[in-house]
Amino acid sequence: EEVDPYVETHAKAAMADARLADAPEILGRGSGHISYVGENNPDRVIAALCRIFNIEYRARTPEYQKKIDDILGKLVVSRGLIWCPGCPHRASFYSIKNAIKRDGRNAVVTSDIGCYTMDAFPDGTQVTNVLHCMGGGLGEGCGFGQLKQFGFEQPVISICGDSTFFHASITPLVNAIYNKSDMVAIILDNSITAMTGFQPHAGSGRTATQEPTQMVSAEELCRTLGCRVEVVDAFDTKASTAKLMELMKDEGGVKVLILRRKCELLRMRQEKTHPYKVWVDAEKCKGDKCGFCYRILQCPGVAYDKQSDKAKIQEALCAECGLCADLCPNKAIVKEERA
Ligand code: SF4
Ligand code: SF4
């Protein structure tokens, strides 16, 4: 097990309670066979087993590792760390990047832990400047938002997801209001805790055991705290961009922008249908002269077809959300509402 020896400790306790005469010895972190820090990678597990069986441990040689890498390189298709097809964060970050560019003051963006963290990785839009820990995004924004008095002129944007908002960002939001920070807090509301496996949260209206419960409204909470709050559909990139630009110009303290759109995987689970039929009109597609949909938007649902020099919808992956159709600069992607 990773991190704390939870199972190990409780297994030991259960055996102690049972007072087994021939209780087996439990080896792990407590016995020093496994380290308390770092990841349990194959080498560490092999080293632990070697100690247990009293076998000499030999780390993999660089030659052996290269052999593995070569074989895997041929078998595994390389794939960037990027959002799922149809993910609303793709649209949100497209809008955030656009708004920052059009605003022209090089806004500083602090972010948080969730699927949207992937913006900071090479395949994201990389508008994220600061990334620390759960709840850190709004806390850092609270600090940056007070630097105007020292000549800091960049607008401050702090991002968190809906789940992170309820778990760890309300306190820094209150601190930011209290400390008169000037910042835009963006809540990327995909209506679930998607990254860790679809756990509900205080804004879901369901308990962890799926019983209906009171749904805490993020916008009502923020308004009650005295913030200006705006709510926009994340897939409406024009409205999201315009609203963020407007909020960056508003110097009235903490503003909250909620970009709301259900996680595509959750929507699919609940609705079990695709909203549109989506395809590329080869006549209009400019192929690699453009490449916007597969290079900039980077949705795994659309790829470049070298043979035809056109973009091609990957039917097995595309969630048919229609975002690429809305954004294709040549109107070459068609989305047709399903009956
Ligand atoms: S964005 Fe439109 S024109 Fe550009 S490659 Fe994709 S489908 Fe073709
Ligand atoms: S419609 Fe376009 S953006 Fe949406 S999942 Fe399919 S390829 Fe991706």
Short mmCIF file of N, CA, C and O in Angstrom, two decimals, residues 60-127:
data_model
loop_
_atom_site.label_atom_id
_atom_site.label_comp_id
_atom_site.label_asym_id
_atom_site.label_seq_id
_atom_site.Cartn_x
_atom_site.Cartn_y
_atom_site.Cartn_z
N ARG A 60 17.98 -3.30 -11.78
CA ARG A 60 17.99 -3.50 -13.23
C ARG A 60 19.14 -2.73 -13.85
O ARG A 60 19.36 -1.56 -13.50
N THR A 61 19.86 -3.35 -14.75
CA THR A 61 20.98 -2.64 -15.39
C THR A 61 20.41 -1.66 -16.41
O THR A 61 19.30 -1.86 -16.92
N PRO A 62 21.17 -0.62 -16.74
CA PRO A 62 20.69 0.33 -17.75
C PRO A 62 20.39 -0.37 -19.08
O PRO A 62 19.45 -0.01 -19.78
N GLU A 63 21.18 -1.41 -19.42
CA GLU A 63 20.95 -2.13 -20.69
C GLU A 63 19.59 -2.83 -20.67
O GLU A 63 18.83 -2.80 -21.63
N TYR A 64 19.30 -3.46 -19.51
CA TYR A 64 18.02 -4.18 -19.38
C TYR A 64 16.86 -3.18 -19.46
O TYR A 64 15.86 -3.41 -20.13
N GLN A 65 17.02 -2.03 -18.77
CA GLN A 65 15.98 -1.00 -18.78
C GLN A 65 15.75 -0.50 -20.21
O GLN A 65 14.62 -0.28 -20.64
N LYS A 66 16.84 -0.35 -20.96
CA LYS A 66 16.72 0.14 -22.34
C LYS A 66 15.94 -0.86 -23.19
O LYS A 66 15.11 -0.50 -24.02
N LYS A 67 16.22 -2.15 -22.93
CA LYS A 67 15.53 -3.21 -23.67
C LYS A 67 14.01 -3.11 -23.40
O LYS A 67 13.20 -3.18 -24.31
N ILE A 68 13.67 -2.90 -22.13
CA ILE A 68 12.24 -2.77 -21.76
C ILE A 68 11.64 -1.54 -22.46
O ILE A 68 10.57 -1.61 -23.07
N ASP A 69 12.37 -0.42 -22.38
CA ASP A 69 11.86 0.82 -22.98
C ASP A 69 11.65 0.66 -24.48
O ASP A 69 10.67 1.14 -25.05
N ASP A 70 12.59 -0.05 -25.14
CA ASP A 70 12.48 -0.23 -26.59
C ASP A 70 11.24 -1.06 -26.93
O ASP A 70 10.49 -0.74 -27.85
N ILE A 71 11.03 -2.13 -26.16
CA ILE A 71 9.87 -3.00 -26.43
C ILE A 71 8.57 -2.22 -26.17
O ILE A 71 7.66 -2.20 -26.99
N LEU A 72 8.53 -1.52 -25.02
CA LEU A 72 7.32 -0.77 -24.68
C LEU A 72 7.06 0.34 -25.68
O LEU A 72 5.91 0.63 -26.04
N GLY A 73 8.15 0.97 -26.13
CA GLY A 73 8.02 2.06 -27.10
C GLY A 73 7.30 1.61 -28.36
O GLY A 73 6.58 2.39 -29.00
N LYS A 74 7.49 0.34 -28.72
CA LYS A 74 6.82 -0.17 -29.93
C LYS A 74 5.38 -0.58 -29.63
O LYS A 74 4.52 -0.54 -30.49
N LEU A 75 5.12 -0.98 -28.40
CA LEU A 75 3.79 -1.50 -28.07
C LEU A 75 2.81 -0.42 -27.62
O LEU A 75 1.62 -0.50 -27.88
N VAL A 76 3.34 0.59 -26.91
CA VAL A 76 2.44 1.56 -26.29
C VAL A 76 2.40 2.85 -27.11
O VAL A 76 3.44 3.40 -27.45
N VAL A 77 1.20 3.29 -27.41
CA VAL A 77 1.05 4.55 -28.16
C VAL A 77 1.30 5.69 -27.19
O VAL A 77 0.73 5.72 -26.10
N SER A 78 2.17 6.63 -27.56
CA SER A 78 2.45 7.72 -26.63
C SER A 78 1.24 8.65 -26.55
O SER A 78 0.55 8.89 -27.54
N ARG A 79 0.99 9.13 -25.37
CA ARG A 79 -0.21 9.94 -25.16
C ARG A 79 0.12 10.97 -24.09
O ARG A 79 0.66 10.62 -23.04
N GLY A 80 -0.16 12.21 -24.37
CA GLY A 80 0.11 13.27 -23.40
C GLY A 80 -0.86 13.18 -22.23
O GLY A 80 -1.89 12.51 -22.32
N LEU A 81 -0.51 13.86 -21.16
CA LEU A 81 -1.38 13.91 -20.00
C LEU A 81 -2.40 15.01 -20.25
O LEU A 81 -2.08 16.20 -20.13
N ILE A 82 -3.58 14.63 -20.68
CA ILE A 82 -4.53 15.66 -21.13
C ILE A 82 -5.95 15.24 -20.76
O ILE A 82 -6.22 14.10 -20.45
N TRP A 83 -6.86 16.22 -20.83
CA TRP A 83 -8.25 15.97 -20.43
C TRP A 83 -8.95 14.99 -21.38
O TRP A 83 -8.62 14.89 -22.56
N CYS A 84 -9.97 14.33 -20.83
CA CYS A 84 -10.75 13.36 -21.61
C CYS A 84 -11.48 14.06 -22.77
O CYS A 84 -11.74 15.25 -22.70
N PRO A 85 -11.88 13.30 -23.77
CA PRO A 85 -12.72 13.89 -24.82
C PRO A 85 -14.00 14.44 -24.18
O PRO A 85 -14.60 13.80 -23.34
N GLY A 86 -14.36 15.64 -24.57
CA GLY A 86 -15.60 16.24 -24.07
C GLY A 86 -15.47 16.91 -22.71
O GLY A 86 -16.45 17.44 -22.18
N CYS A 87 -14.25 16.93 -22.14
CA CYS A 87 -14.08 17.51 -20.79
C CYS A 87 -14.32 19.03 -20.83
O CYS A 87 -13.75 19.72 -21.67
N PRO A 88 -15.14 19.55 -19.92
CA PRO A 88 -15.40 20.99 -19.92
C PRO A 88 -14.17 21.84 -19.59
O PRO A 88 -14.11 23.02 -19.94
N HIS A 89 -13.17 21.25 -18.91
CA HIS A 89 -11.97 22.04 -18.58
C HIS A 89 -11.22 22.48 -19.83
O HIS A 89 -10.56 23.51 -19.84
N ARG A 90 -11.32 21.68 -20.89
CA ARG A 90 -10.66 22.07 -22.15
C ARG A 90 -11.23 23.41 -22.63
O ARG A 90 -10.50 24.31 -23.02
N ALA A 91 -12.56 23.51 -22.57
CA ALA A 91 -13.23 24.74 -23.00
C ALA A 91 -12.89 25.88 -22.04
O ALA A 91 -12.60 27.01 -22.46
N SER A 92 -12.90 25.58 -20.73
CA SER A 92 -12.64 26.64 -19.74
C SER A 92 -11.25 27.23 -19.92
O SER A 92 -11.07 28.45 -19.90
N PHE A 93 -10.26 26.36 -20.08
CA PHE A 93 -8.89 26.89 -20.21
C PHE A 93 -8.68 27.59 -21.55
O PHE A 93 -7.89 28.53 -21.63
N TYR A 94 -9.41 27.15 -22.56
CA TYR A 94 -9.35 27.87 -23.84
C TYR A 94 -9.82 29.31 -23.61
O TYR A 94 -9.19 30.27 -24.05
N SER A 95 -10.92 29.46 -22.87
CA SER A 95 -11.47 30.80 -22.59
C SER A 95 -10.54 31.60 -21.69
O SER A 95 -10.32 32.79 -21.91
N ILE A 96 -9.99 30.94 -20.66
CA ILE A 96 -9.11 31.66 -19.73
C ILE A 96 -7.88 32.18 -20.47
O ILE A 96 -7.48 33.33 -20.33
N LYS A 97 -7.31 31.32 -21.32
CA LYS A 97 -6.11 31.73 -22.07
C LYS A 97 -6.44 32.91 -22.99
O LYS A 97 -5.69 33.88 -23.07
N ASN A 98 -7.58 32.79 -23.67
CA ASN A 98 -8.01 33.86 -24.58
C ASN A 98 -8.21 35.17 -23.84
O ASN A 98 -7.78 36.23 -24.30
N ALA A 99 -8.88 35.09 -22.70
CA ALA A 99 -9.20 36.30 -21.93
C ALA A 99 -7.91 36.97 -21.46
O ALA A 99 -7.77 38.20 -21.54
N ILE A 100 -6.94 36.16 -21.00
CA ILE A 100 -5.68 36.73 -20.51
C ILE A 100 -4.94 37.41 -21.66
O ILE A 100 -4.41 38.52 -21.52
N LYS A 101 -4.95 36.73 -22.81
CA LYS A 101 -4.25 37.28 -23.98
C LYS A 101 -4.89 38.60 -24.40
O LYS A 101 -4.21 39.60 -24.63
N ARG A 102 -6.21 38.60 -24.45
CA ARG A 102 -6.90 39.81 -24.92
C ARG A 102 -6.82 40.93 -23.88
O ARG A 102 -6.80 42.11 -24.23
N ASP A 103 -6.77 40.57 -22.62
CA ASP A 103 -6.63 41.59 -21.56
C ASP A 103 -5.27 42.28 -21.66
O ASP A 103 -5.14 43.48 -21.41
N GLY A 104 -4.25 41.48 -22.00
CA GLY A 104 -2.93 42.05 -22.29
C GLY A 104 -2.08 42.45 -21.10
O GLY A 104 -1.02 43.04 -21.27
N ARG A 105 -2.51 42.14 -19.88
CA ARG A 105 -1.70 42.55 -18.71
C ARG A 105 -0.99 41.37 -18.05
O ARG A 105 -0.54 41.47 -16.91
N ASN A 106 -0.92 40.27 -18.76
CA ASN A 106 -0.17 39.11 -18.27
C ASN A 106 -0.63 38.64 -16.89
O ASN A 106 0.17 38.56 -15.94
N ALA A 107 -1.90 38.33 -16.80
CA ALA A 107 -2.47 37.90 -15.51
C ALA A 107 -1.70 36.73 -14.92
O ALA A 107 -1.23 35.86 -15.65
N VAL A 108 -1.58 36.73 -13.61
CA VAL A 108 -0.92 35.60 -12.94
C VAL A 108 -2.02 34.62 -12.51
O VAL A 108 -3.07 35.02 -12.02
N VAL A 109 -1.77 33.33 -12.78
CA VAL A 109 -2.80 32.32 -12.51
C VAL A 109 -2.29 31.33 -11.46
O VAL A 109 -1.25 30.69 -11.65
N THR A 110 -3.00 31.24 -10.36
CA THR A 110 -2.67 30.23 -9.35
C THR A 110 -3.74 29.16 -9.44
O THR A 110 -4.92 29.46 -9.60
N SER A 111 -3.34 27.91 -9.38
CA SER A 111 -4.33 26.85 -9.57
C SER A 111 -4.27 25.83 -8.43
O SER A 111 -3.58 26.04 -7.43
N ASP A 112 -4.96 24.74 -8.60
CA ASP A 112 -5.16 23.82 -7.49
C ASP A 112 -5.10 22.37 -7.95
O ASP A 112 -4.66 22.09 -9.06
N ILE A 113 -5.59 21.47 -7.11
CA ILE A 113 -5.46 20.04 -7.40
C ILE A 113 -6.79 19.46 -7.87
O ILE A 113 -7.79 19.48 -7.16
N GLY A 114 -6.78 18.94 -9.07
CA GLY A 114 -7.97 18.33 -9.66
C GLY A 114 -7.64 18.02 -11.11
O GLY A 114 -6.48 18.16 -11.53
N CYS A 115 -8.64 17.63 -11.92
CA CYS A 115 -8.35 17.35 -13.33
C CYS A 115 -7.74 18.57 -14.01
O CYS A 115 -6.92 18.45 -14.92
N TYR A 116 -8.14 19.76 -13.57
CA TYR A 116 -7.66 21.01 -14.19
C TYR A 116 -6.17 21.26 -13.91
O TYR A 116 -5.56 22.11 -14.55
N THR A 117 -5.58 20.51 -12.96
CA THR A 117 -4.14 20.62 -12.70
C THR A 117 -3.36 20.36 -13.99
O THR A 117 -2.28 20.90 -14.21
N MET A 118 -3.96 19.50 -14.85
CA MET A 118 -3.26 19.10 -16.08
C MET A 118 -2.97 20.27 -17.00
O MET A 118 -2.17 20.15 -17.92
N ASP A 119 -3.61 21.41 -16.74
CA ASP A 119 -3.29 22.58 -17.56
C ASP A 119 -1.81 22.93 -17.48
O ASP A 119 -1.23 23.46 -18.42
N ALA A 120 -1.19 22.63 -16.34
CA ALA A 120 0.21 23.03 -16.14
C ALA A 120 1.18 22.11 -16.89
O ALA A 120 2.35 22.45 -17.06
N PHE A 121 0.71 20.94 -17.33
CA PHE A 121 1.60 19.99 -18.00
C PHE A 121 1.79 20.38 -19.47
O PHE A 121 1.03 21.19 -20.00
N PRO A 122 2.78 19.77 -20.12
CA PRO A 122 3.11 20.22 -21.48
C PRO A 122 1.94 20.21 -22.47
O PRO A 122 1.90 21.01 -23.39
N ASP A 123 0.96 19.32 -22.29
CA ASP A 123 -0.15 19.29 -23.24
C ASP A 123 -1.33 20.17 -22.83
O ASP A 123 -2.35 20.19 -23.50
N GLY A 124 -1.21 20.87 -21.70
CA GLY A 124 -2.26 21.81 -21.30
C GLY A 124 -2.04 23.15 -21.97
O GLY A 124 -1.11 23.32 -22.77
N THR A 125 -2.88 24.14 -21.63
CA THR A 125 -2.69 25.46 -22.23
C THR A 125 -1.54 26.20 -21.52
O THR A 125 -1.06 27.20 -22.01
N GLN A 126 -1.18 25.71 -20.36
CA GLN A 126 -0.08 26.25 -19.56
C GLN A 126 -0.27 27.71 -19.17
O GLN A 126 0.69 28.47 -19.10
N VAL A 127 -1.51 28.09 -18.90
CA VAL A 127 -1.71 29.43 -18.33
C VAL A 127 -1.40 29.40 -16.84
O VAL A 127 -1.19 30.43 -16.21
#
